[in-house]
Amino acid sequence: MIVVLLFTLLFNVTPVFAADGEAAASGISGGTGSEESIRLATIRYGTETEIASLIQALHSEGSDYLDDELITLAGTTRNRNILKGVFTFFGERAKGGLEDRAIRAIEERDEETSDTILAAADYLGKVKAGNATDTLKELIDTNERRFMGAAIRALGRAGGGKGADDTAEYLIDLFSNPETAEEFRREIISALGETLSKKGVSFLSDFAANSEERAVLRISALESLAKIGDDEGLESILSAAADTDPNVRSAAVTALGPFQGAAVDKVILEAFRDGYYRTRIGAAQASRERKLTEAVPYLKYRAEKDDVPAVKDESLRALGAIGNQEAVAALDTLFTERKTPDRVRIISAEMLMKNDPDNYLDRLIVELDEAKSKNQIPLYNGFLKVIGEAKTGKLDDLTRRFLSSGGIIEKSYALDMAANNGFKNLSGEIKPLTEDKNAGLARKAKVTLEKLGIE
């Protein structure tokens, strides 16, 4: 239990306990023996509380080997907590298989609870179920406030593809309908962006550029224009980027990411000087999306000098995304200088490892060991996480070291490193961990061997 709590504090992971009472570890993809039998029995005969606990454990593990059994369960039960849990579990992974059950829940809503209907609508949106658009429209047309928001959001996501233009026209008509409550107008504008239909661009542009409209609607319109990315909406975004409302201004700058041209570049670069921190964040995000090399000096300055940590973070990530020689040099300087704040060094290391892991791994290991020797726990854990996610054959020796002599956390990351990089040669070090007294680590070791194709 102490180990689990330590892992929780260090990595912000909520410990989840499986049906047999043992701590569940991340990365589990299957079960064997008695544990699998217990889980199957839980699905078939368990209470809603027991099934909810099992779903939570499966979510924590990243497991999908019981999906078919959960689909069968959802098809036969009307228990609202079970249905909601299964819809949510599948929706978070955008995993298909429950579309027919979700549609049936909405069509037979008089026999279902509100929670089930809301969860079903949300699921249909997340899996982009194009065959559900008529059902979702029918739910919206009931004008029942408890369902409207969820149904509109789901329709925007599900109504893309071949039927996107029809969905956009339906949403515009819904917005114009005097019977549509004011509280749902923002949802409609956001849903228009989700359709990716050019049919909505003119409508959205009028909102984005109109200074007399409510800021919340203008911001939603700008976000939707960015999702669609059609040049017809660019002029209204550029206009909003000079707005007196700082929230509208920052949303407009962020929305410029998908667009090209000298005018766009000029607005983004100028936004780095904005006194409102969200506008500077928007400039960094737009630079990142467009890989705007001209922004590198601005991003470097913001990463070093900005007084808002979120601006520094976005600037560093933008430098990593741009990844040219000047950007990498800036990240190198920030990572190497040990007086740099820990968070800046960690994100810089992450970006460097994504750009050139073979070149920077040895230096990162030196800094990792330095942080450990000086008991700089947050810095050590941050560097450890970066290394744990890296993909490079040069990790072989460090992975072996962690597996052989590391603590519980180092061994857990070493298993990730072995799986991510296909280190089959380390099976001799991994196999003993399958019998480790820490049940979570033992399970993770078994799954790592499965991923590597080793019995």
Tab-separated table of C-alpha atoms in Angstrom:
chain	number	residue	atom	x	y	z
A	1	MET	CA	0.000	0.000	0.000
A	2	ILE	CA	2.875	2.385	0.830
A	3	VAL	CA	4.410	1.769	-2.590
A	4	VAL	CA	1.086	2.436	-4.310
A	5	LEU	CA	0.618	5.680	-2.396
A	6	LEU	CA	4.160	6.783	-3.230
A	7	PHE	CA	3.542	6.039	-6.915
A	8	THR	CA	0.308	8.041	-6.675
A	9	LEU	CA	1.999	11.096	-5.161
A	10	LEU	CA	4.864	11.089	-7.625
A	11	PHE	CA	2.885	10.496	-10.802
A	12	ASN	CA	-0.541	11.882	-9.991
A	13	VAL	CA	-2.116	8.468	-10.666
A	14	THR	CA	-5.174	7.328	-8.746
A	15	PRO	CA	-4.647	3.813	-7.407
A	16	VAL	CA	-7.416	1.498	-8.559
A	17	PHE	CA	-8.055	-1.876	-6.980
A	18	ALA	CA	-9.234	-4.861	-8.967
A	19	ALA	CA	-11.944	-7.262	-7.901
A	20	ASP	CA	-9.448	-9.513	-6.076
A	21	GLY	CA	-8.246	-6.581	-3.953
A	22	GLU	CA	-4.801	-6.248	-5.538
A	23	ALA	CA	-3.592	-2.930	-6.870
A	24	ALA	CA	-4.089	-2.561	-10.604
A	25	ALA	CA	-1.084	-1.461	-12.638
A	26	SER	CA	-1.123	0.614	-15.797
A	27	GLY	CA	-0.575	-1.089	-19.137
A	28	ILE	CA	-2.438	-4.365	-18.422
A	29	SER	CA	-4.080	-5.806	-21.512
A	30	GLY	CA	-5.363	-9.151	-20.376
A	31	GLY	CA	-6.012	-11.451	-17.455
A	32	THR	CA	-5.241	-15.105	-16.792
A	33	GLY	CA	-6.304	-17.847	-14.438
A	34	SER	CA	-8.457	-17.069	-11.451
A	35	GLU	CA	-8.325	-13.303	-11.912
A	36	GLU	CA	-9.895	-13.515	-15.354
A	37	SER	CA	-12.541	-15.906	-14.061
A	38	ILE	CA	-13.383	-13.528	-11.242
A	39	ARG	CA	-13.729	-10.627	-13.653
A	40	LEU	CA	-15.946	-12.592	-16.014
A	41	ALA	CA	-18.109	-13.617	-13.090
A	42	THR	CA	-18.338	-10.000	-11.987
A	43	ILE	CA	-19.655	-8.952	-15.404
A	44	ARG	CA	-22.183	-11.783	-15.478
A	45	TYR	CA	-23.421	-11.753	-11.902
A	46	GLY	CA	-22.015	-8.679	-10.162
A	47	THR	CA	-23.828	-5.706	-8.686
A	48	GLU	CA	-23.653	-2.275	-10.282
A	49	THR	CA	-21.055	-1.275	-7.678
A	50	GLU	CA	-18.860	-4.307	-8.405
A	51	ILE	CA	-19.106	-3.758	-12.149
A	52	ALA	CA	-18.298	-0.051	-11.729
A	53	SER	CA	-15.157	-1.005	-9.778
A	54	LEU	CA	-14.164	-3.453	-12.493
A	55	ILE	CA	-14.645	-0.841	-15.226
A	56	GLN	CA	-12.540	1.596	-13.235
A	57	ALA	CA	-9.782	-1.021	-12.948
A	58	LEU	CA	-9.949	-1.781	-16.685
A	59	HIS	CA	-9.736	1.935	-17.427
A	60	SER	CA	-6.680	2.324	-15.201
A	61	GLU	CA	-5.006	-0.683	-16.813
A	62	GLY	CA	-5.838	0.333	-20.361
A	63	SER	CA	-7.370	-3.112	-20.835
A	64	ASP	CA	-9.792	-4.001	-23.605
A	65	TYR	CA	-9.906	-7.804	-23.396
A	66	LEU	CA	-13.351	-7.747	-21.743
A	67	ASP	CA	-14.943	-5.386	-24.258
A	68	ASP	CA	-17.050	-8.087	-25.918
A	69	GLU	CA	-18.456	-9.193	-22.571
A	70	LEU	CA	-19.270	-5.584	-21.661
A	71	ILE	CA	-21.030	-5.090	-25.006
A	72	THR	CA	-23.134	-8.173	-24.298
A	73	LEU	CA	-23.933	-6.877	-20.829
A	74	ALA	CA	-24.972	-3.463	-22.148
A	75	GLY	CA	-27.250	-5.127	-24.665
A	76	THR	CA	-29.283	-6.879	-21.993
A	77	THR	CA	-29.286	-4.617	-18.938
A	78	ARG	CA	-31.354	-1.554	-18.173
A	79	ASN	CA	-29.450	-0.722	-15.005
A	80	ARG	CA	-28.677	2.967	-15.431
A	81	ASN	CA	-25.368	2.908	-13.534
A	82	ILE	CA	-24.072	-0.072	-15.500
A	83	LEU	CA	-25.119	1.407	-18.842
A	84	LYS	CA	-23.684	4.792	-17.993
A	85	GLY	CA	-20.403	3.189	-16.917
A	86	VAL	CA	-20.077	1.086	-20.068
A	87	PHE	CA	-21.017	3.963	-22.396
A	88	THR	CA	-18.482	6.199	-20.647
A	89	PHE	CA	-15.722	3.560	-20.706
A	90	PHE	CA	-16.177	2.948	-24.431
A	91	GLY	CA	-16.673	6.632	-25.225
A	92	GLU	CA	-13.412	7.694	-23.574
A	93	ARG	CA	-11.595	5.358	-25.960
A	94	ALA	CA	-13.834	6.197	-28.940
A	95	LYS	CA	-14.410	2.446	-29.137
A	96	GLY	CA	-17.241	1.266	-31.338
A	97	GLY	CA	-19.608	-1.593	-30.642
A	98	LEU	CA	-22.351	0.098	-28.624
A	99	GLU	CA	-23.878	2.279	-31.331
A	100	ASP	CA	-27.053	0.233	-31.716
A	101	ARG	CA	-27.558	0.029	-27.961
A	102	ALA	CA	-27.041	3.779	-27.571
A	103	ILE	CA	-29.492	4.550	-30.380
A	104	ARG	CA	-32.023	2.193	-28.799
A	105	ALA	CA	-31.621	3.920	-25.438
A	106	ILE	CA	-32.511	7.267	-27.030
A	107	GLU	CA	-35.373	5.883	-29.087
A	108	GLU	CA	-36.821	4.117	-26.035
A	109	ARG	CA	-36.108	7.023	-23.721
A	110	ASP	CA	-39.440	6.699	-21.929
A	111	GLU	CA	-38.113	3.455	-20.488
A	112	GLU	CA	-34.619	4.755	-19.687
A	113	THR	CA	-33.274	7.187	-17.110
A	114	SER	CA	-31.988	10.629	-18.036
A	115	ASP	CA	-28.441	9.612	-17.078
A	116	THR	CA	-28.544	6.704	-19.527
A	117	ILE	CA	-29.810	8.885	-22.371
A	118	LEU	CA	-27.194	11.544	-21.750
A	119	ALA	CA	-24.419	8.937	-21.620
A	120	ALA	CA	-25.733	7.326	-24.813
A	121	ALA	CA	-25.777	10.644	-26.684
A	122	ASP	CA	-22.278	11.496	-25.495
A	123	TYR	CA	-21.027	8.090	-26.626
A	124	LEU	CA	-22.552	8.447	-30.104
A	125	GLY	CA	-20.774	11.761	-30.508
A	126	LYS	CA	-17.390	10.489	-29.352
A	127	VAL	CA	-17.439	7.545	-31.768
A	128	LYS	CA	-18.747	9.811	-34.555
A	129	ALA	CA	-21.683	7.506	-35.231
A	130	GLY	CA	-22.954	8.803	-38.561
A	131	ASN	CA	-25.920	6.436	-38.474
A	132	ALA	CA	-27.168	8.157	-35.315
A	133	THR	CA	-27.765	11.653	-36.721
A	134	ASP	CA	-31.486	11.186	-37.321
A	135	THR	CA	-31.938	9.856	-33.798
A	136	LEU	CA	-30.007	12.770	-32.325
A	137	LYS	CA	-32.014	15.283	-34.332
A	138	GLU	CA	-35.205	13.675	-33.083
A	139	LEU	CA	-33.952	14.045	-29.520
A	140	ILE	CA	-33.115	17.713	-30.122
A	141	ASP	CA	-36.527	18.340	-31.701
A	142	THR	CA	-38.253	17.266	-28.471
A	143	ASN	CA	-36.876	20.549	-27.075
A	144	GLU	CA	-36.338	18.900	-23.687
A	145	ARG	CA	-33.765	21.045	-21.917
A	146	ARG	CA	-32.213	18.135	-20.020
A	147	PHE	CA	-31.120	16.503	-23.295
A	148	MET	CA	-30.533	19.426	-25.631
A	149	GLY	CA	-26.928	20.294	-24.807
A	150	ALA	CA	-25.636	16.727	-24.960
A	151	ALA	CA	-27.596	15.978	-28.134
A	152	ILE	CA	-26.337	19.099	-29.939
A	153	ARG	CA	-22.722	18.332	-29.016
A	154	ALA	CA	-23.115	14.740	-30.142
A	155	LEU	CA	-24.749	15.754	-33.428
A	156	GLY	CA	-21.852	18.056	-34.275
A	157	ARG	CA	-19.340	15.223	-33.805
A	158	ALA	CA	-21.435	12.487	-35.399
A	159	GLY	CA	-22.769	14.628	-38.240
A	160	GLY	CA	-19.541	15.169	-40.118
A	161	GLY	CA	-18.406	13.202	-43.153
A	162	LYS	CA	-20.786	12.837	-46.083
A	163	GLY	CA	-23.683	14.374	-44.197
A	164	ALA	CA	-21.751	17.360	-42.845
A	165	ASP	CA	-23.484	19.993	-44.994
A	166	ASP	CA	-26.937	18.732	-44.035
A	167	THR	CA	-25.978	18.730	-40.383
A	168	ALA	CA	-24.624	22.280	-40.636
A	169	GLU	CA	-27.806	23.523	-42.255
A	170	TYR	CA	-29.883	21.827	-39.563
A	171	LEU	CA	-27.806	23.489	-36.813
A	172	ILE	CA	-28.075	26.935	-38.417
A	173	ASP	CA	-31.850	26.539	-38.667
A	174	LEU	CA	-31.939	25.416	-35.041
A	175	PHE	CA	-29.999	28.514	-33.999
A	176	SER	CA	-32.437	30.746	-35.890
A	177	ASN	CA	-35.478	29.048	-34.366
A	178	PRO	CA	-37.019	31.440	-31.796
A	179	GLU	CA	-38.024	28.446	-29.672
A	180	THR	CA	-34.380	27.460	-29.151
A	181	ALA	CA	-33.321	28.519	-25.654
A	182	GLU	CA	-30.496	31.034	-25.402
A	183	GLU	CA	-28.455	28.676	-23.240
A	184	PHE	CA	-27.936	26.308	-26.185
A	185	ARG	CA	-26.721	28.812	-28.765
A	186	ARG	CA	-23.089	28.415	-27.795
A	187	GLU	CA	-23.427	24.638	-28.091
A	188	ILE	CA	-24.828	25.059	-31.608
A	189	ILE	CA	-21.938	27.288	-32.688
A	190	SER	CA	-19.411	24.796	-31.311
A	191	ALA	CA	-21.208	21.909	-32.999
A	192	LEU	CA	-20.967	23.707	-36.336
A	193	GLY	CA	-17.201	23.637	-36.025
A	194	GLU	CA	-17.234	19.918	-35.236
A	195	THR	CA	-19.000	19.179	-38.534
A	196	LEU	CA	-16.078	20.723	-40.481
A	197	SER	CA	-18.623	21.856	-43.058
A	198	LYS	CA	-17.887	24.969	-45.123
A	199	LYS	CA	-21.625	25.641	-45.055
A	200	GLY	CA	-21.204	27.125	-41.607
A	201	VAL	CA	-18.280	29.456	-42.350
A	202	SER	CA	-20.273	32.528	-43.382
A	203	PHE	CA	-22.604	32.155	-40.402
A	204	LEU	CA	-19.684	31.775	-37.995
A	205	SER	CA	-17.739	34.656	-39.536
A	206	ASP	CA	-20.605	37.055	-38.908
A	207	PHE	CA	-20.507	36.173	-35.223
A	208	ALA	CA	-16.746	36.297	-34.877
A	209	ALA	CA	-16.439	39.806	-36.345
A	210	ASN	CA	-19.495	41.348	-34.651
A	211	SER	CA	-18.341	43.321	-31.617
A	212	GLU	CA	-21.934	43.702	-30.443
A	213	GLU	CA	-22.396	39.956	-29.956
A	214	ARG	CA	-21.691	38.328	-26.615
A	215	ALA	CA	-18.020	37.487	-26.151
A	216	VAL	CA	-18.763	33.860	-25.304
A	217	LEU	CA	-20.502	33.332	-28.661
A	218	ARG	CA	-17.758	35.117	-30.574
A	219	ILE	CA	-15.100	32.961	-28.919
A	220	SER	CA	-16.993	29.780	-29.801
A	221	ALA	CA	-17.346	31.017	-33.386
A	222	LEU	CA	-13.598	31.671	-33.617
A	223	GLU	CA	-12.812	28.214	-32.283
A	224	SER	CA	-15.179	26.670	-34.828
A	225	LEU	CA	-13.662	28.649	-37.700
A	226	ALA	CA	-10.248	27.334	-36.703
A	227	LYS	CA	-11.518	23.741	-36.750
A	228	ILE	CA	-12.970	24.183	-40.245
A	229	GLY	CA	-9.870	26.042	-41.439
A	230	ASP	CA	-11.469	27.610	-44.523
A	231	ASP	CA	-9.909	30.846	-45.849
A	232	GLU	CA	-13.352	32.426	-46.130
A	233	GLY	CA	-13.317	32.846	-42.353
A	234	LEU	CA	-9.820	34.333	-42.102
A	235	GLU	CA	-10.778	38.002	-42.432
A	236	SER	CA	-13.136	37.855	-39.474
A	237	ILE	CA	-10.474	36.134	-37.364
A	238	LEU	CA	-7.894	38.813	-38.214
A	239	SER	CA	-10.448	41.471	-37.315
A	240	ALA	CA	-11.156	39.831	-33.956
A	241	ALA	CA	-7.435	39.631	-33.205
A	242	ALA	CA	-7.471	43.421	-32.741
A	243	ASP	CA	-10.576	43.414	-30.541
A	244	THR	CA	-10.676	45.385	-27.309
A	245	ASP	CA	-11.942	42.344	-25.393
A	246	PRO	CA	-8.795	40.410	-24.343
A	247	ASN	CA	-10.594	37.056	-24.303
A	248	VAL	CA	-11.858	37.507	-27.853
A	249	ARG	CA	-8.419	38.729	-28.897
A	250	SER	CA	-6.635	35.686	-27.454
A	251	ALA	CA	-9.161	33.280	-29.007
A	252	ALA	CA	-8.652	34.924	-32.401
A	253	VAL	CA	-4.867	34.630	-32.229
A	254	THR	CA	-5.139	30.960	-31.272
A	255	ALA	CA	-7.548	30.411	-34.181
A	256	LEU	CA	-4.916	31.576	-36.694
A	257	GLY	CA	-2.966	28.324	-36.381
A	258	PRO	CA	-4.417	26.570	-39.462
A	259	PHE	CA	-4.062	29.610	-41.756
A	260	GLN	CA	-1.184	30.841	-43.913
A	261	GLY	CA	0.071	34.173	-45.230
A	262	ALA	CA	2.127	37.214	-44.306
A	263	ALA	CA	-0.830	38.949	-42.659
A	264	VAL	CA	-1.351	35.944	-40.397
A	265	ASP	CA	2.340	35.807	-39.466
A	266	LYS	CA	2.352	39.484	-38.588
A	267	VAL	CA	-0.624	39.194	-36.249
A	268	ILE	CA	0.815	36.138	-34.484
A	269	LEU	CA	4.197	37.771	-33.916
A	270	GLU	CA	2.596	40.971	-32.659
A	271	ALA	CA	0.496	38.931	-30.217
A	272	PHE	CA	3.659	37.948	-28.324
A	273	ARG	CA	3.752	41.568	-27.090
A	274	ASP	CA	0.188	41.495	-25.767
A	275	GLY	CA	-0.135	42.269	-22.071
A	276	TYR	CA	-2.843	39.651	-21.650
A	277	TYR	CA	-1.182	36.310	-20.987
A	278	ARG	CA	-3.795	34.243	-22.813
A	279	THR	CA	-3.033	36.124	-26.014
A	280	ARG	CA	0.631	35.225	-25.646
A	281	ILE	CA	-0.385	31.609	-25.094
A	282	GLY	CA	-2.497	31.829	-28.254
A	283	ALA	CA	0.499	33.158	-30.173
A	284	ALA	CA	2.642	30.260	-28.976
A	285	GLN	CA	-0.037	27.713	-29.856
A	286	ALA	CA	-0.567	29.196	-33.305
A	287	SER	CA	3.197	29.216	-33.895
A	288	ARG	CA	3.359	25.597	-32.832
A	289	GLU	CA	0.571	24.508	-35.144
A	290	ARG	CA	2.015	26.373	-38.120
A	291	LYS	CA	5.676	25.608	-37.274
A	292	LEU	CA	6.335	29.309	-37.689
A	293	THR	CA	10.118	29.649	-37.801
A	294	GLU	CA	9.941	33.452	-37.584
A	295	ALA	CA	8.480	33.051	-34.091
A	296	VAL	CA	11.505	31.257	-32.645
A	297	PRO	CA	13.194	34.385	-31.157
A	298	TYR	CA	9.873	35.407	-29.567
A	299	LEU	CA	9.315	31.919	-28.207
A	300	LYS	CA	12.824	31.746	-26.797
A	301	TYR	CA	12.330	35.066	-25.028
A	302	ARG	CA	8.946	34.007	-23.619
A	303	ALA	CA	10.348	30.657	-22.447
A	304	GLU	CA	13.095	32.472	-20.554
A	305	LYS	CA	11.422	35.653	-19.344
A	306	ASP	CA	7.641	35.350	-19.190
A	307	ASP	CA	6.212	35.667	-15.706
A	308	VAL	CA	3.343	33.240	-16.441
A	309	PRO	CA	4.341	29.536	-16.269
A	310	ALA	CA	1.685	28.506	-18.814
A	311	VAL	CA	3.192	30.878	-21.380
A	312	LYS	CA	6.621	29.364	-20.793
A	313	ASP	CA	5.219	25.850	-21.212
A	314	GLU	CA	3.489	26.620	-24.503
A	315	SER	CA	6.544	28.457	-25.803
A	316	LEU	CA	8.783	25.469	-25.079
A	317	ARG	CA	6.385	23.075	-26.784
A	318	ALA	CA	6.197	25.382	-29.790
A	319	LEU	CA	10.000	25.418	-30.016
A	320	GLY	CA	9.945	21.622	-29.953
A	321	ALA	CA	7.325	21.459	-32.698
A	322	ILE	CA	9.237	23.883	-34.930
A	323	GLY	CA	12.435	21.936	-34.307
A	324	ASN	CA	14.820	23.890	-36.558
A	325	GLN	CA	18.432	24.520	-35.581
A	326	GLU	CA	17.681	27.779	-33.769
A	327	ALA	CA	14.762	26.270	-31.834
A	328	VAL	CA	16.750	23.204	-30.758
A	329	ALA	CA	19.666	25.410	-29.684
A	330	ALA	CA	17.317	27.428	-27.459
A	331	LEU	CA	15.950	24.255	-25.877
A	332	ASP	CA	19.472	22.916	-25.423
A	333	THR	CA	20.518	26.030	-23.500
A	334	LEU	CA	17.499	25.893	-21.207
A	335	PHE	CA	17.934	22.187	-20.529
A	336	THR	CA	21.680	22.361	-19.900
A	337	GLU	CA	21.686	25.342	-17.523
A	338	ARG	CA	21.130	23.854	-14.070
A	339	LYS	CA	19.904	27.161	-12.650
A	340	THR	CA	16.926	27.021	-15.014
A	341	PRO	CA	13.644	26.252	-13.177
A	342	ASP	CA	12.911	22.529	-12.969
A	343	ARG	CA	9.713	22.624	-15.016
A	344	VAL	CA	11.435	24.471	-17.863
A	345	ARG	CA	14.303	21.975	-17.855
A	346	ILE	CA	11.922	19.005	-17.894
A	347	ILE	CA	9.833	20.270	-20.812
A	348	SER	CA	12.996	21.263	-22.688
A	349	ALA	CA	14.334	17.739	-22.192
A	350	GLU	CA	11.050	16.288	-23.417
A	351	MET	CA	11.179	18.365	-26.603
A	352	LEU	CA	14.835	17.519	-27.234
A	353	MET	CA	14.159	13.811	-26.808
A	354	LYS	CA	11.290	13.971	-29.271
A	355	ASN	CA	13.466	15.747	-31.828
A	356	ASP	CA	16.767	13.887	-31.444
A	357	PRO	CA	16.675	11.136	-28.775
A	358	ASP	CA	19.882	9.417	-29.848
A	359	ASN	CA	21.863	12.627	-29.466
A	360	TYR	CA	20.421	13.780	-26.148
A	361	LEU	CA	19.890	10.550	-24.219
A	362	ASP	CA	23.378	10.343	-22.704
A	363	ARG	CA	23.209	13.936	-21.507
A	364	LEU	CA	19.760	13.387	-20.048
A	365	ILE	CA	20.992	10.337	-18.136
A	366	VAL	CA	23.821	12.437	-16.674
A	367	GLU	CA	21.316	15.070	-15.523
A	368	LEU	CA	18.998	12.351	-14.201
A	369	ASP	CA	21.747	10.895	-12.041
A	370	GLU	CA	22.807	14.384	-10.948
A	371	ALA	CA	19.259	15.170	-9.800
A	372	LYS	CA	19.100	11.909	-7.851
A	373	SER	CA	22.456	12.474	-6.159
A	374	LYS	CA	21.297	15.908	-4.991
A	375	ASN	CA	17.891	14.596	-3.896
A	376	GLN	CA	16.064	16.870	-6.375
A	377	ILE	CA	12.992	14.667	-6.377
A	378	PRO	CA	10.640	16.674	-8.667
A	379	LEU	CA	13.411	17.144	-11.224
A	380	TYR	CA	14.432	13.483	-11.023
A	381	ASN	CA	10.870	12.271	-11.477
A	382	GLY	CA	10.343	14.650	-14.398
A	383	PHE	CA	13.474	13.449	-16.206
A	384	LEU	CA	12.544	9.853	-15.425
A	385	LYS	CA	9.153	10.291	-17.047
A	386	VAL	CA	10.767	11.814	-20.157
A	387	ILE	CA	13.153	8.871	-20.458
A	388	GLY	CA	10.339	6.411	-19.823
A	389	GLU	CA	8.484	7.690	-22.888
A	390	ALA	CA	11.540	7.844	-25.167
A	391	LYS	CA	12.023	5.616	-28.184
A	392	THR	CA	15.643	4.852	-28.988
A	393	GLY	CA	17.742	1.705	-29.084
A	394	LYS	CA	20.335	3.471	-26.929
A	395	LEU	CA	18.084	2.982	-23.892
A	396	ASP	CA	19.094	-0.657	-23.610
A	397	ASP	CA	21.732	-0.225	-20.877
A	398	LEU	CA	19.662	2.122	-18.714
A	399	THR	CA	16.637	-0.153	-18.988
A	400	ARG	CA	18.744	-3.089	-17.851
A	401	ARG	CA	20.088	-1.034	-14.952
A	402	PHE	CA	16.633	-0.058	-13.765
A	403	LEU	CA	15.300	-3.598	-14.073
A	404	SER	CA	18.185	-5.004	-12.079
A	405	SER	CA	18.737	-2.440	-9.354
A	406	GLY	CA	16.044	0.236	-9.575
A	407	GLY	CA	13.230	0.894	-7.153
A	408	ILE	CA	9.573	0.149	-7.855
A	409	ILE	CA	9.099	3.307	-9.926
A	410	GLU	CA	12.297	2.848	-11.951
A	411	LYS	CA	11.356	-0.762	-12.663
A	412	SER	CA	7.880	0.270	-13.786
A	413	TYR	CA	9.339	2.816	-16.193
A	414	ALA	CA	11.919	0.269	-17.337
A	415	LEU	CA	9.095	-2.046	-18.362
A	416	ASP	CA	7.632	0.797	-20.439
A	417	MET	CA	11.038	1.403	-21.988
A	418	ALA	CA	11.439	-2.274	-22.841
A	419	ALA	CA	7.979	-2.466	-24.420
A	420	ASN	CA	8.289	0.831	-26.302
A	421	ASN	CA	11.634	-0.106	-27.804
A	422	GLY	CA	11.189	-3.854	-28.338
A	423	PHE	CA	13.994	-4.926	-26.002
A	424	LYS	CA	13.444	-8.687	-26.246
A	425	ASN	CA	17.027	-9.217	-25.121
A	426	LEU	CA	16.014	-8.125	-21.628
A	427	SER	CA	13.610	-11.004	-21.053
A	428	GLY	CA	15.997	-12.445	-18.479
A	429	GLU	CA	15.664	-9.300	-16.369
A	430	ILE	CA	11.908	-8.969	-16.913
A	431	LYS	CA	10.822	-12.533	-16.099
A	432	PRO	CA	11.793	-12.408	-12.400
A	433	LEU	CA	9.555	-9.358	-11.977
A	434	THR	CA	6.508	-11.470	-12.874
A	435	GLU	CA	6.893	-12.972	-9.390
A	436	ASP	CA	7.512	-9.655	-7.635
A	437	LYS	CA	5.753	-9.193	-4.314
A	438	ASN	CA	4.210	-6.002	-5.688
A	439	ALA	CA	1.190	-7.365	-7.555
A	440	GLY	CA	0.889	-4.365	-9.864
A	441	LEU	CA	4.503	-4.589	-10.987
A	442	ALA	CA	4.193	-8.362	-11.463
A	443	ARG	CA	1.168	-7.900	-13.729
A	444	LYS	CA	2.912	-5.203	-15.720
A	445	ALA	CA	5.944	-7.453	-16.205
A	446	LYS	CA	3.704	-10.231	-17.570
A	447	VAL	CA	2.053	-7.850	-20.007
A	448	THR	CA	5.429	-6.467	-21.098
A	449	LEU	CA	6.532	-9.982	-21.976
A	450	GLU	CA	3.295	-10.443	-23.946
A	451	LYS	CA	3.926	-7.239	-25.863
A	452	LEU	CA	7.435	-8.411	-26.653
A	453	GLY	CA	6.120	-11.785	-27.821
A	454	ILE	CA	7.916	-13.689	-25.091
A	455	GLU	CA	6.252	-16.546	-23.216
